[in-house]
Amino acid sequence: MSAITLAPQLQDESYIDSIQEQIAAIIDDLIAQLPEPERLTSEQRRGIIARYSAVLEGNFIYWMTAAYIAVKSDEVRPILAENLFEEVRDAHPVMLRKFAVAAHAFPTDKDALSIDADLRNVRLFLGKLQGVQSVLTMAFFEGWIQRFMAYLADLAGAQGSSEREYTDVHGVCDITHTAELYRALSLEMAVNPISPDADLFEGVDLLRTLIIAIVQGPDHNAAA
Ligand SMILES: [Fe+2]
């Protein structure tokens, strides 16, 4: 009896592990592609910080809320709520705006509109309210943000800014968030499994495209 109940659990764990490894590989690839800050012009560095701010400041809490609304598991909601709690209580958007302004990289209308199509795709994906895919997308987002922080801080440093509260906070606390989000993914899969023909990585792929647009800017569209 115990063998029967144990078997699916073990399978799920290895399945989650393999998903986490795939996400880690996608993040590794994105980080490896980052251009050296000193090889960029000041305007290129400003653009990356500005586009990152344009996407993150107004959307991170919105997207985590979308995942919260989408999930069916009663055990997952407190995990996502804890993440939202910290975002709101510690006013992470205030930290990010302070970071961008200090680096003289507060986004302009051109910065925001240069990533508009890719941003819209992620918003529309989350609007489908697919629990598992939404949680996986946010796990990927947290993991990437955590890895991107040192680079973002380097960009700001090259722009003459020493403001580091945002990058310091996110380089640390998001490690826990990422682990909790994979636990949430496992719990949501058990309660609300995706259909066999659904694409588990739908949101991850769209967010990855948006991240490339943040880093590459308008050149991304011209090169595509
Ligand atoms: Fe945050």
mmCIF file of C-alpha atoms and ligand atoms in Angstrom:
data_model
loop_
_atom_site.group_PDB
_atom_site.id
_atom_site.type_symbol
_atom_site.label_atom_id
_atom_site.label_comp_id
_atom_site.label_asym_id
_atom_site.label_seq_id
_atom_site.Cartn_x
_atom_site.Cartn_y
_atom_site.Cartn_z
ATOM 1 C CA MET A 1 0.000 0.000 0.000
ATOM 2 C CA SER A 2 2.748 2.401 0.940
ATOM 3 C CA ALA A 3 4.605 1.564 -2.293
ATOM 4 C CA ILE A 4 1.523 2.509 -4.317
ATOM 5 C CA THR A 5 1.108 5.875 -2.616
ATOM 6 C CA LEU A 6 4.846 6.584 -2.708
ATOM 7 C CA ALA A 7 5.398 5.863 -6.391
ATOM 8 C CA PRO A 8 3.448 8.787 -7.911
ATOM 9 C CA GLN A 9 4.963 11.151 -5.358
ATOM 10 C CA LEU A 10 8.505 10.198 -6.402
ATOM 11 C CA GLN A 11 7.603 10.538 -10.045
ATOM 12 C CA ASP A 12 6.211 14.017 -9.405
ATOM 13 C CA GLU A 13 9.363 15.090 -7.605
ATOM 14 C CA SER A 14 11.618 14.010 -10.462
ATOM 15 C CA TYR A 15 9.215 15.650 -12.924
ATOM 16 C CA ILE A 16 9.385 18.949 -10.999
ATOM 17 C CA ASP A 17 13.175 18.578 -10.800
ATOM 18 C CA SER A 18 13.410 18.141 -14.564
ATOM 19 C CA ILE A 19 11.216 21.215 -15.126
ATOM 20 C CA GLN A 20 13.370 23.210 -12.712
ATOM 21 C CA GLU A 21 16.491 22.076 -14.599
ATOM 22 C CA GLN A 22 14.986 23.186 -17.907
ATOM 23 C CA ILE A 23 14.154 26.601 -16.447
ATOM 24 C CA ALA A 24 17.665 26.872 -14.974
ATOM 25 C CA ALA A 25 19.118 26.136 -18.436
ATOM 26 C CA ILE A 26 16.951 28.855 -20.017
ATOM 27 C CA ILE A 27 18.100 31.329 -17.332
ATOM 28 C CA ASP A 28 21.764 30.293 -17.780
ATOM 29 C CA ASP A 29 21.423 30.921 -21.505
ATOM 30 C CA LEU A 30 19.864 34.381 -20.959
ATOM 31 C CA ILE A 31 22.585 35.367 -18.484
ATOM 32 C CA ALA A 32 25.348 34.077 -20.794
ATOM 33 C CA GLN A 33 24.030 36.298 -23.602
ATOM 34 C CA LEU A 34 24.237 39.515 -21.565
ATOM 35 C CA PRO A 35 26.622 42.030 -23.167
ATOM 36 C CA GLU A 36 29.500 43.256 -20.995
ATOM 37 C CA PRO A 37 28.412 46.615 -19.455
ATOM 38 C CA GLU A 38 31.707 48.286 -20.412
ATOM 39 C CA ARG A 39 31.236 47.284 -24.066
ATOM 40 C CA LEU A 40 27.886 49.076 -24.198
ATOM 41 C CA THR A 41 27.367 52.784 -24.768
ATOM 42 C CA SER A 42 25.946 54.821 -21.924
ATOM 43 C CA GLU A 43 22.658 55.084 -23.841
ATOM 44 C CA GLN A 44 22.512 51.294 -24.275
ATOM 45 C CA ARG A 45 23.082 50.775 -20.552
ATOM 46 C CA ARG A 46 20.439 53.376 -19.715
ATOM 47 C CA GLY A 47 18.020 51.643 -22.081
ATOM 48 C CA ILE A 48 18.347 48.243 -20.381
ATOM 49 C CA ILE A 49 17.694 49.706 -16.927
ATOM 50 C CA ALA A 50 14.796 51.770 -18.298
ATOM 51 C CA ARG A 51 13.109 48.843 -20.073
ATOM 52 C CA TYR A 52 13.607 46.589 -17.056
ATOM 53 C CA SER A 53 11.928 49.271 -14.907
ATOM 54 C CA ALA A 54 9.127 49.776 -17.425
ATOM 55 C CA VAL A 55 8.290 46.072 -17.235
ATOM 56 C CA LEU A 56 8.932 45.291 -13.567
ATOM 57 C CA GLU A 57 7.658 48.329 -11.688
ATOM 58 C CA GLY A 58 4.076 48.105 -12.844
ATOM 59 C CA ASN A 59 3.750 44.451 -13.677
ATOM 60 C CA PHE A 60 5.445 42.191 -11.157
ATOM 61 C CA ILE A 61 2.764 42.541 -8.465
ATOM 62 C CA TYR A 62 0.036 42.442 -11.139
ATOM 63 C CA TRP A 63 1.426 39.189 -12.569
ATOM 64 C CA MET A 64 1.926 37.533 -9.192
ATOM 65 C CA THR A 65 -1.683 38.515 -8.431
ATOM 66 C CA ALA A 66 -2.767 36.967 -11.745
ATOM 67 C CA ALA A 67 -1.097 33.706 -10.722
ATOM 68 C CA TYR A 68 -2.794 33.949 -7.302
ATOM 69 C CA ILE A 69 -6.182 34.311 -8.964
ATOM 70 C CA ALA A 70 -5.468 31.483 -11.424
ATOM 71 C CA VAL A 71 -4.470 28.733 -8.981
ATOM 72 C CA LYS A 72 -6.973 26.184 -7.687
ATOM 73 C CA SER A 73 -4.880 24.746 -4.829
ATOM 74 C CA ASP A 74 -5.681 26.137 -1.378
ATOM 75 C CA GLU A 75 -2.080 25.324 -0.374
ATOM 76 C CA VAL A 76 -0.603 27.388 -3.196
ATOM 77 C CA ARG A 77 -2.431 30.654 -2.493
ATOM 78 C CA PRO A 78 -0.599 31.316 0.832
ATOM 79 C CA ILE A 79 2.757 30.802 -0.954
ATOM 80 C CA LEU A 80 1.890 33.400 -3.595
ATOM 81 C CA ALA A 81 0.308 35.674 -0.961
ATOM 82 C CA GLU A 82 3.543 35.635 1.055
ATOM 83 C CA ASN A 83 5.399 36.815 -2.025
ATOM 84 C CA LEU A 84 2.820 39.588 -2.606
ATOM 85 C CA PHE A 85 2.918 40.511 1.079
ATOM 86 C CA GLU A 86 6.648 41.302 0.891
ATOM 87 C CA GLU A 87 6.288 43.170 -2.384
ATOM 88 C CA VAL A 88 3.596 45.444 -0.975
ATOM 89 C CA ARG A 89 4.816 45.802 2.636
ATOM 90 C CA ASP A 90 8.383 46.646 1.598
ATOM 91 C CA ALA A 91 7.175 48.694 -1.401
ATOM 92 C CA HIS A 92 9.462 47.067 -3.967
ATOM 93 C CA PRO A 93 8.172 49.368 -6.756
ATOM 94 C CA VAL A 94 9.454 52.326 -4.683
ATOM 95 C CA MET A 95 12.903 50.694 -4.523
ATOM 96 C CA LEU A 96 12.914 50.063 -8.266
ATOM 97 C CA ARG A 97 11.866 53.599 -9.161
ATOM 98 C CA LYS A 98 14.561 54.977 -6.839
ATOM 99 C CA PHE A 99 17.102 52.690 -8.529
ATOM 100 C CA ALA A 100 16.109 53.791 -12.042
ATOM 101 C CA VAL A 101 16.002 57.511 -11.206
ATOM 102 C CA ALA A 102 19.420 57.347 -9.479
ATOM 103 C CA ALA A 103 20.888 55.775 -12.642
ATOM 104 C CA HIS A 104 19.247 58.495 -14.788
ATOM 105 C CA ALA A 105 17.309 55.689 -16.453
ATOM 106 C CA PHE A 106 13.670 56.357 -15.617
ATOM 107 C CA PRO A 107 11.780 54.938 -18.629
ATOM 108 C CA THR A 108 10.561 57.264 -21.351
ATOM 109 C CA ASP A 109 7.535 56.603 -23.563
ATOM 110 C CA LYS A 110 9.935 55.259 -26.213
ATOM 111 C CA ASP A 111 11.475 52.812 -23.726
ATOM 112 C CA ALA A 112 8.054 51.546 -22.671
ATOM 113 C CA LEU A 113 6.705 51.271 -26.217
ATOM 114 C CA SER A 114 9.823 49.503 -27.522
ATOM 115 C CA ILE A 115 8.832 46.391 -25.545
ATOM 116 C CA ASP A 116 5.077 46.887 -25.829
ATOM 117 C CA ALA A 117 4.226 43.950 -28.110
ATOM 118 C CA ASP A 118 6.162 41.420 -26.025
ATOM 119 C CA LEU A 119 4.736 42.859 -22.799
ATOM 120 C CA ARG A 120 1.203 42.576 -24.177
ATOM 121 C CA ASN A 121 1.754 38.897 -25.010
ATOM 122 C CA VAL A 122 2.722 38.089 -21.401
ATOM 123 C CA ARG A 123 -0.259 40.062 -20.055
ATOM 124 C CA LEU A 124 -2.686 38.237 -22.368
ATOM 125 C CA PHE A 125 -1.149 34.866 -21.455
ATOM 126 C CA LEU A 126 -1.661 35.540 -17.714
ATOM 127 C CA GLY A 127 -5.217 36.635 -18.506
ATOM 128 C CA LYS A 128 -5.962 33.044 -19.491
ATOM 129 C CA LEU A 129 -5.678 32.238 -15.757
ATOM 130 C CA GLN A 130 -3.956 28.871 -16.231
ATOM 131 C CA GLY A 131 -2.771 27.907 -12.734
ATOM 132 C CA VAL A 132 0.177 25.631 -13.470
ATOM 133 C CA GLN A 133 1.549 27.610 -16.413
ATOM 134 C CA SER A 134 1.174 30.906 -14.526
ATOM 135 C CA VAL A 135 3.035 29.620 -11.443
ATOM 136 C CA LEU A 136 5.818 28.196 -13.628
ATOM 137 C CA THR A 137 6.128 31.522 -15.449
ATOM 138 C CA MET A 138 6.499 33.369 -12.137
ATOM 139 C CA ALA A 139 9.029 30.795 -10.874
ATOM 140 C CA PHE A 140 11.057 31.460 -14.026
ATOM 141 C CA PHE A 141 10.659 35.223 -13.527
ATOM 142 C CA GLU A 142 11.874 35.068 -9.902
ATOM 143 C CA GLY A 143 14.807 32.867 -10.880
ATOM 144 C CA TRP A 144 15.851 35.163 -13.699
ATOM 145 C CA ILE A 145 15.461 38.337 -11.618
ATOM 146 C CA GLN A 146 17.694 36.870 -8.913
ATOM 147 C CA ARG A 147 20.433 36.019 -11.435
ATOM 148 C CA PHE A 148 20.052 39.347 -13.271
ATOM 149 C CA MET A 149 20.554 41.530 -10.158
ATOM 150 C CA ALA A 150 24.364 41.599 -10.185
ATOM 151 C CA TYR A 151 24.327 42.632 -13.858
ATOM 152 C CA LEU A 152 21.679 45.302 -13.234
ATOM 153 C CA ALA A 153 23.798 46.685 -10.384
ATOM 154 C CA ASP A 154 26.858 46.725 -12.677
ATOM 155 C CA LEU A 155 24.921 48.669 -15.317
ATOM 156 C CA ALA A 156 23.862 51.248 -12.725
ATOM 157 C CA GLY A 157 27.439 51.470 -11.444
ATOM 158 C CA ALA A 158 28.699 52.145 -14.964
ATOM 159 C CA GLN A 159 26.094 54.925 -15.161
ATOM 160 C CA GLY A 160 27.582 56.502 -12.046
ATOM 161 C CA SER A 161 24.925 55.397 -9.552
ATOM 162 C CA SER A 162 25.646 53.791 -6.188
ATOM 163 C CA GLU A 163 21.958 53.190 -5.309
ATOM 164 C CA ARG A 164 21.716 49.445 -4.580
ATOM 165 C CA GLU A 165 18.705 48.809 -2.309
ATOM 166 C CA TYR A 166 16.620 47.207 -5.078
ATOM 167 C CA THR A 167 19.381 44.947 -6.401
ATOM 168 C CA ASP A 168 20.597 44.004 -2.893
ATOM 169 C CA VAL A 169 17.100 43.041 -1.706
ATOM 170 C CA HIS A 170 16.307 40.987 -4.803
ATOM 171 C CA GLY A 171 19.602 39.174 -4.945
ATOM 172 C CA VAL A 172 18.798 37.646 -1.539
ATOM 173 C CA CYS A 173 15.080 37.232 -0.862
ATOM 174 C CA ASP A 174 14.170 35.855 -4.273
ATOM 175 C CA ILE A 175 16.204 32.681 -3.614
ATOM 176 C CA THR A 176 13.545 31.667 -1.110
ATOM 177 C CA HIS A 177 10.766 32.843 -3.389
ATOM 178 C CA THR A 178 12.013 30.651 -6.231
ATOM 179 C CA ALA A 179 12.148 27.507 -4.066
ATOM 180 C CA GLU A 180 8.664 28.220 -2.740
ATOM 181 C CA LEU A 181 7.309 28.731 -6.240
ATOM 182 C CA TYR A 182 8.509 25.274 -7.346
ATOM 183 C CA ARG A 183 6.785 23.802 -4.298
ATOM 184 C CA ALA A 184 3.679 25.720 -5.384
ATOM 185 C CA LEU A 185 4.046 24.303 -8.904
ATOM 186 C CA SER A 186 4.072 20.746 -7.561
ATOM 187 C CA LEU A 187 1.033 21.397 -5.348
ATOM 188 C CA GLU A 188 -0.937 23.055 -8.152
ATOM 189 C CA MET A 189 -0.120 20.228 -10.590
ATOM 190 C CA ALA A 190 -1.617 17.739 -8.127
ATOM 191 C CA VAL A 191 -4.906 19.651 -7.833
ATOM 192 C CA ASN A 192 -5.217 21.293 -11.228
ATOM 193 C CA PRO A 193 -3.193 19.300 -13.811
ATOM 194 C CA ILE A 194 -2.762 20.778 -17.279
ATOM 195 C CA SER A 195 -4.276 18.945 -20.228
ATOM 196 C CA PRO A 196 -1.872 16.721 -22.211
ATOM 197 C CA ASP A 197 -2.069 18.942 -25.302
ATOM 198 C CA ALA A 198 -1.392 22.188 -23.354
ATOM 199 C CA ASP A 199 2.039 23.830 -23.533
ATOM 200 C CA LEU A 200 3.533 23.925 -20.030
ATOM 201 C CA PHE A 201 6.151 26.464 -21.178
ATOM 202 C CA GLU A 202 3.726 28.821 -22.974
ATOM 203 C CA GLY A 203 4.229 31.675 -20.506
ATOM 204 C CA VAL A 204 7.922 30.926 -19.991
ATOM 205 C CA ASP A 205 8.564 31.270 -23.728
ATOM 206 C CA LEU A 206 6.637 34.562 -23.927
ATOM 207 C CA LEU A 207 8.415 35.979 -20.863
ATOM 208 C CA ARG A 208 11.784 34.845 -22.236
ATOM 209 C CA THR A 209 11.050 36.807 -25.431
ATOM 210 C CA LEU A 210 10.148 39.863 -23.330
ATOM 211 C CA ILE A 211 13.394 39.544 -21.344
ATOM 212 C CA ILE A 212 15.399 39.427 -24.588
ATOM 213 C CA ALA A 213 13.578 42.600 -25.676
ATOM 214 C CA ILE A 214 14.477 44.270 -22.340
ATOM 215 C CA VAL A 215 18.160 43.478 -22.875
ATOM 216 C CA GLN A 216 18.373 44.078 -26.617
ATOM 217 C CA GLY A 217 15.879 46.925 -26.903
ATOM 218 C CA PRO A 218 14.596 48.175 -30.242
ATOM 219 C CA ASP A 219 17.495 46.316 -31.927
ATOM 220 C CA HIS A 220 15.749 43.075 -30.947
ATOM 221 C CA ASN A 221 12.816 43.830 -33.259
ATOM 222 C CA ALA A 222 15.069 45.056 -36.056
ATOM 223 C CA ALA A 223 17.198 41.889 -35.903
ATOM 224 C CA ALA A 224 14.262 39.463 -35.685
HETATM 225 FE FE FE B 1 10.292 42.420 -5.522
#
